[in-house]
Structure formats: structure tokens, C-alpha cells
C-alpha atoms as a PDB file:
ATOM      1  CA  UNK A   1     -66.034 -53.475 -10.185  1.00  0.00           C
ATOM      2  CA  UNK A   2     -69.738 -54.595 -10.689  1.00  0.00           C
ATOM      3  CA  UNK A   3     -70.706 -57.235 -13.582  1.00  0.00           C
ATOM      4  CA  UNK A   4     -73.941 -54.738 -13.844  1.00  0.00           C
ATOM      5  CA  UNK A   5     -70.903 -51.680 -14.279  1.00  0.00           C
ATOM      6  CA  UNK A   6     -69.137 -52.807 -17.142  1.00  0.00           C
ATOM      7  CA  UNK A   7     -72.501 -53.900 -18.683  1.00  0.00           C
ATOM      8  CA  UNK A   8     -73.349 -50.505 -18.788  1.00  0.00           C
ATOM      9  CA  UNK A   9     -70.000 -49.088 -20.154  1.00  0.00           C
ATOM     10  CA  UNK A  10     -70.025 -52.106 -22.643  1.00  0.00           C
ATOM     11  CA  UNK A  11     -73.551 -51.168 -23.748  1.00  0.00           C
ATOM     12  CA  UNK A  12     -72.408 -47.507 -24.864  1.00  0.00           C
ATOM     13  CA  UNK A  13     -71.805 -46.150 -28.310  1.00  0.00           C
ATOM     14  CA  UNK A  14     -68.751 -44.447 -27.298  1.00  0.00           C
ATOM     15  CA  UNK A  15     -66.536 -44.208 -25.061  1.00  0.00           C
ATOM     16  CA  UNK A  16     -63.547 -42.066 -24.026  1.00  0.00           C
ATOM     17  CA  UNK A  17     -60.401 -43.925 -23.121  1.00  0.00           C
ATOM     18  CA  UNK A  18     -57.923 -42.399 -21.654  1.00  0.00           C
ATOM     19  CA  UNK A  19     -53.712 -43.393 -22.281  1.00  0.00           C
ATOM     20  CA  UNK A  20     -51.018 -42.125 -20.528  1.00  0.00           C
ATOM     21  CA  UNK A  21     -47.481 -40.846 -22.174  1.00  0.00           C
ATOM     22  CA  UNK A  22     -44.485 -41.502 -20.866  1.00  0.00           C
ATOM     23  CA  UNK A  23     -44.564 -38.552 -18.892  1.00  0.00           C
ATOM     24  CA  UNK A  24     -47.685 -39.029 -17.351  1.00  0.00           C
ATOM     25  CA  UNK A  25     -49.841 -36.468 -19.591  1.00  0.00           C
ATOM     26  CA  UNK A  26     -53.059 -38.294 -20.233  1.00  0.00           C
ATOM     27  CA  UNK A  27     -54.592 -38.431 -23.774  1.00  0.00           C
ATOM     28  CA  UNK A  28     -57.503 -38.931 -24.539  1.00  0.00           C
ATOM     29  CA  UNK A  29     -60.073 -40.681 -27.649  1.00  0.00           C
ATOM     30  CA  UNK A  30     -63.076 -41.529 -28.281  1.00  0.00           C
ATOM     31  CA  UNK A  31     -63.775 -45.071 -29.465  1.00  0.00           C
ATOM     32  CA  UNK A  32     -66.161 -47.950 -30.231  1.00  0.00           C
ATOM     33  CA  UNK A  33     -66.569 -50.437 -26.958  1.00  0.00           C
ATOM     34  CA  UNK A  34     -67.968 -53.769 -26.597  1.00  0.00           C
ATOM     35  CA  UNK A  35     -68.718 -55.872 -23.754  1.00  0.00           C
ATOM     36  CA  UNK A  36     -66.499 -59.409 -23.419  1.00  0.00           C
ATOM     37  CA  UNK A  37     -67.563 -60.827 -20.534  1.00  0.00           C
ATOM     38  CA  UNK A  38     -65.877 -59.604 -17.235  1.00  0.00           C
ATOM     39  CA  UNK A  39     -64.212 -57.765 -19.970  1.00  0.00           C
ATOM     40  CA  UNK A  40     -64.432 -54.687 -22.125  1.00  0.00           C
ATOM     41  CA  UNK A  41     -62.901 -54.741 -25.384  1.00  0.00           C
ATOM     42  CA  UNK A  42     -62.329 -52.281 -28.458  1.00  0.00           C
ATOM     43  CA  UNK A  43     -60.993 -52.672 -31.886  1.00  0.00           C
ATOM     44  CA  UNK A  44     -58.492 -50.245 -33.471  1.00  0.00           C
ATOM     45  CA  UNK A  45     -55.625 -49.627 -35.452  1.00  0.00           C
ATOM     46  CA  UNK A  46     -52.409 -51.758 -34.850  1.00  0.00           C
ATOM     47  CA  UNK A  47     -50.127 -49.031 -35.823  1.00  0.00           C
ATOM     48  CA  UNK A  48     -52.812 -46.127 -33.627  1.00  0.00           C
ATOM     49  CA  UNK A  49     -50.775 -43.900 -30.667  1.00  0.00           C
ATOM     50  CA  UNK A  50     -53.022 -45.315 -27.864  1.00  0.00           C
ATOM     51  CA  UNK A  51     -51.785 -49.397 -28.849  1.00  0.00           C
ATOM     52  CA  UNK A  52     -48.033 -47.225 -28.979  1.00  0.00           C
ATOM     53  CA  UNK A  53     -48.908 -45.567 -25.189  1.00  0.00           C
ATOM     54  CA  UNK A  54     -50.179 -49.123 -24.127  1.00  0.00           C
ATOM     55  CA  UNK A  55     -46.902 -51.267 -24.617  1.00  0.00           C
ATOM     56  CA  UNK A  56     -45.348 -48.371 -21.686  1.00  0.00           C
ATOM     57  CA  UNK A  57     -48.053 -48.157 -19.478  1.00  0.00           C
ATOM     58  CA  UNK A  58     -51.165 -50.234 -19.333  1.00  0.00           C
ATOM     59  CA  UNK A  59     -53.127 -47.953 -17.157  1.00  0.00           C
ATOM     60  CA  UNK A  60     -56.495 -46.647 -18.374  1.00  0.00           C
ATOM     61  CA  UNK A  61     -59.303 -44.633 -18.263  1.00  0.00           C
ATOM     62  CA  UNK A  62     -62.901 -44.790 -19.467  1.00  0.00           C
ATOM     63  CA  UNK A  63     -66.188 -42.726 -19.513  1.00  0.00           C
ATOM     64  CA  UNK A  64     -69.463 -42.787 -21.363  1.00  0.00           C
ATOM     65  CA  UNK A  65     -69.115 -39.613 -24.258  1.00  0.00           C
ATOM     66  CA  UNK A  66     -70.631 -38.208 -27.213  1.00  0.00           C
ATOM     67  CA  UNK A  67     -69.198 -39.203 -30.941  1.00  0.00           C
ATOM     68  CA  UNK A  68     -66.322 -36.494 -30.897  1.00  0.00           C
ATOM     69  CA  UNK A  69     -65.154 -37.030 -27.051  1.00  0.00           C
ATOM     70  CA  UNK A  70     -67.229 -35.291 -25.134  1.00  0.00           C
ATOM     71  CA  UNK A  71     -67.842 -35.812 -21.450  1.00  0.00           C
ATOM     72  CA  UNK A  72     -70.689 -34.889 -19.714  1.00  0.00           C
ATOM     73  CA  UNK A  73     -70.267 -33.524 -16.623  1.00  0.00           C
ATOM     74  CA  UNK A  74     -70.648 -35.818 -13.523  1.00  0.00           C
ATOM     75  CA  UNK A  75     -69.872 -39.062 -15.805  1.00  0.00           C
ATOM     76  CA  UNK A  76     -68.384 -41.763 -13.660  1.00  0.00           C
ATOM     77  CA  UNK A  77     -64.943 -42.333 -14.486  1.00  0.00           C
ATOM     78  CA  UNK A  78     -63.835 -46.087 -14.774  1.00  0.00           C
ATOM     79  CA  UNK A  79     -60.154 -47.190 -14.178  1.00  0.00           C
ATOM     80  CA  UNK A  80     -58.418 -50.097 -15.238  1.00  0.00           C
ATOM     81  CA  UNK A  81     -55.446 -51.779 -16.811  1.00  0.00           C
ATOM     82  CA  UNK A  82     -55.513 -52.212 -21.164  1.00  0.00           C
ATOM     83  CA  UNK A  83     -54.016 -55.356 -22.657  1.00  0.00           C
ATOM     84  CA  UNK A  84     -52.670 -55.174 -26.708  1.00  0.00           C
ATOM     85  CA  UNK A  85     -53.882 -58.398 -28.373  1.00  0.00           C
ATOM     86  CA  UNK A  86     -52.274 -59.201 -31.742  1.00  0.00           C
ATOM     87  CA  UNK A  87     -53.657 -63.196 -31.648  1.00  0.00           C
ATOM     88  CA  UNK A  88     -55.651 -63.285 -35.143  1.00  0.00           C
ATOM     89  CA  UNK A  89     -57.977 -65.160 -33.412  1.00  0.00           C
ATOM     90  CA  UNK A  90     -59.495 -62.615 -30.759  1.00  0.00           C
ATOM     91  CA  UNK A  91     -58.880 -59.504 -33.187  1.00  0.00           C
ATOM     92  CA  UNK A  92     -61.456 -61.572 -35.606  1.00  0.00           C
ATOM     93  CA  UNK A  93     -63.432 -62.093 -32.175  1.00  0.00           C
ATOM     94  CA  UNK A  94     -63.814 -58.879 -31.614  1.00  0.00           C
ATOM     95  CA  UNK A  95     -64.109 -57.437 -34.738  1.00  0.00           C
ATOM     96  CA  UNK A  96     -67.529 -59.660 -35.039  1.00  0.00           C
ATOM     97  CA  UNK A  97     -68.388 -58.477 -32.113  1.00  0.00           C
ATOM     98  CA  UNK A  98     -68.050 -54.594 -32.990  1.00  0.00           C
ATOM     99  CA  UNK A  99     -69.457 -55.232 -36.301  1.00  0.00           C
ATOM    100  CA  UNK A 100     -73.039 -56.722 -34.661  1.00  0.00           C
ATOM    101  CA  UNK A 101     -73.389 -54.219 -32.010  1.00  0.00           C
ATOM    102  CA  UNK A 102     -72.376 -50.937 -34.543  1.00  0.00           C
ATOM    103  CA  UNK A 103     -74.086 -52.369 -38.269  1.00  0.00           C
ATOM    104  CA  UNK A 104     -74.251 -49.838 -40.834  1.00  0.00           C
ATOM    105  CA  UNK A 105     -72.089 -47.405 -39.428  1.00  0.00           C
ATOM    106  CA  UNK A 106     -69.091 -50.109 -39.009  1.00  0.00           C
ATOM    107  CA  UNK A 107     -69.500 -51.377 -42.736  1.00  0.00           C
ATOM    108  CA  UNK A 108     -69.577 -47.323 -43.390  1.00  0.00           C
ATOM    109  CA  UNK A 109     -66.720 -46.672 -41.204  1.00  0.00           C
ATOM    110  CA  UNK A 110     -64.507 -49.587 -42.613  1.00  0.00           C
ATOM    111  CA  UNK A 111     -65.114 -48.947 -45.776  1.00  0.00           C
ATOM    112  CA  UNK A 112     -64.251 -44.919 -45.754  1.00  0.00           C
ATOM    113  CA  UNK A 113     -61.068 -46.105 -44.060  1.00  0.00           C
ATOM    114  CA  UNK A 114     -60.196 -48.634 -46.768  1.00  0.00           C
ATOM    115  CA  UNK A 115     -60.550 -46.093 -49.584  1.00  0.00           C
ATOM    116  CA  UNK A 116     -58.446 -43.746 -47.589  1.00  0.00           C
ATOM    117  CA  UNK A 117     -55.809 -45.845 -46.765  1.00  0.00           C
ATOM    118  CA  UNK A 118     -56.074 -47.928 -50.006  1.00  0.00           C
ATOM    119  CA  UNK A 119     -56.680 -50.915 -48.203  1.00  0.00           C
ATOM    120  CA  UNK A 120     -57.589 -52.560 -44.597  1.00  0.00           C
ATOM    121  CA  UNK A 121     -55.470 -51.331 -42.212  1.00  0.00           C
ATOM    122  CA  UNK A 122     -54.525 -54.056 -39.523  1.00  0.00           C
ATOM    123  CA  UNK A 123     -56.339 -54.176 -36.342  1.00  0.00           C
ATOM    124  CA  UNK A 124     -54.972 -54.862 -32.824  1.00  0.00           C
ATOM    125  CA  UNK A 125     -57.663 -55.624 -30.025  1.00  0.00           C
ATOM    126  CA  UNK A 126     -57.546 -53.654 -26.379  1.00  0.00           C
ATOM    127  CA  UNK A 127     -58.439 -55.512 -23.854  1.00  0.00           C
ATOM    128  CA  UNK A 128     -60.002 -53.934 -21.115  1.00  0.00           C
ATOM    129  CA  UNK A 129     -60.083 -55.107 -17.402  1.00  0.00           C
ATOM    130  CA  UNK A 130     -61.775 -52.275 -15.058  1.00  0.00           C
ATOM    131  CA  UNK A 131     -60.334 -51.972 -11.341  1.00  0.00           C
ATOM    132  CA  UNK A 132     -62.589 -48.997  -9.869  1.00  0.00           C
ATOM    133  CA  UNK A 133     -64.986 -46.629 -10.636  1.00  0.00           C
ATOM    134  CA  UNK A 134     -65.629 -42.355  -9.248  1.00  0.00           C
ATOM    135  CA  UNK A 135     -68.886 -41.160  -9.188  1.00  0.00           C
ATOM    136  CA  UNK A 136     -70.977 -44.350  -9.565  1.00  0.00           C
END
């Protein structure tokens, strides 16, 4: 997989990753991405399905898509394997990371959830390492 590929998948707003149950169905959410060198990473909740999915089967999906999921047709489709980091450390990495590139709307975001929830919930990071790519 290209440096110039995950560039451009780091680079967009949002992103639909794809998980896999433990019977193979695929499921699928959109998220925030950021680039991490050969690396794509996203931030989310530690106690979210997709981190649950991950501990079975690393395998993963990506693709460019609108705020609520959406794919447009002919998107390329990027595989690759998903790593769960807990390490304080890189979650706080991260996190600065997806607060620069998203601003406003990830103090908005974070603060919505915290007066849901009644607090911070904890964040895991997802470490993403791309094998191949359809339709580039």
C-alpha cells in the first residue's frame, strides 16, 4: 500500500471502517481518521462494539464516506489489520492528533458526550495498518 494512499485516507473527514463478528457478518461505522505515519489511526470509545469485534478478529475495512456512513459508489476499498491500544501514552497521542485536525467540532463532540454520559468516557486508540486496496 502506497505512502501517497494512506495520505489520502488519513486526510479524510470520515471514514467507514468496517469490523467483522464472530461469524463473519461485517459491520460497519463511520468514524474520525488521522494519519500516523505508515499508519492510520482513530480514537474511540474503550468500551465501543468495534474495540469488542477487534480483540476476535483484527481484520478491517476502510473507505472515504459522508458524516452518517455513506459510501459513494466506486470508492476504493482499503484492507488491513486494526490494533487496540490501551498505552495512556499513544491514546493522549492520538487524541492530540484528532483534536488538531477536527477543532471545533471535536471540542463540540467531546463535550455533548461528556454531558451525556456525565463524564469522559475512556478512549482506546485503533491502530490501523493497510495491506491492499480495490478500485484505486
Amino acid at each position: 500500500m502506497s505512502d501517497n494512499a494512506i495520505a489520502r485516507l488519513g486526510a479524510e473527514k470520515f471514514v467507514s471502517l468496517t469490523t467483522f463478528k464472530r461469524n463473519g457478518d461485517a459491520v460497519a461505522a463511520p468514524l474520525w481518521i488521522v494519519g500516523d505515519g505508515a499508519r492510520l489511526s482513530a480514537w474511540t470509545p474503550a468500551d465501543s462494539w468495534k474495540v469488542k469485534r477487534l480483540r476476535h478478529d483484527p481484520r478491517v475495512t476502510l473507505a472515504a464516506c459522508g458524516r452518517t456512513g455513506k459510501v459513494p459508489t466506486g470508492q476504493p476499498v482499503v484492507a488491513g489489520t486494526a490494533e487496540v491500544i490501551t498505552d495512556p501514552a499513544e491514546v493522549a497521542h492520538v487524541e492530540s492528533l484528532v483534536k488538531r485536525k477536527y477543532g471545533l467540532e471535536f471540542r463540540l463532540v467531546t463535550f455533548i458526550e461528556a454531558l451525556v454520559a456525565r463524564g469522559r468516557k475512556p478512549r482506546f486508540v485503533l491502530r490501523i495498518t493497510p495491506t491492499e486496496s480495490s478500485g484505486e
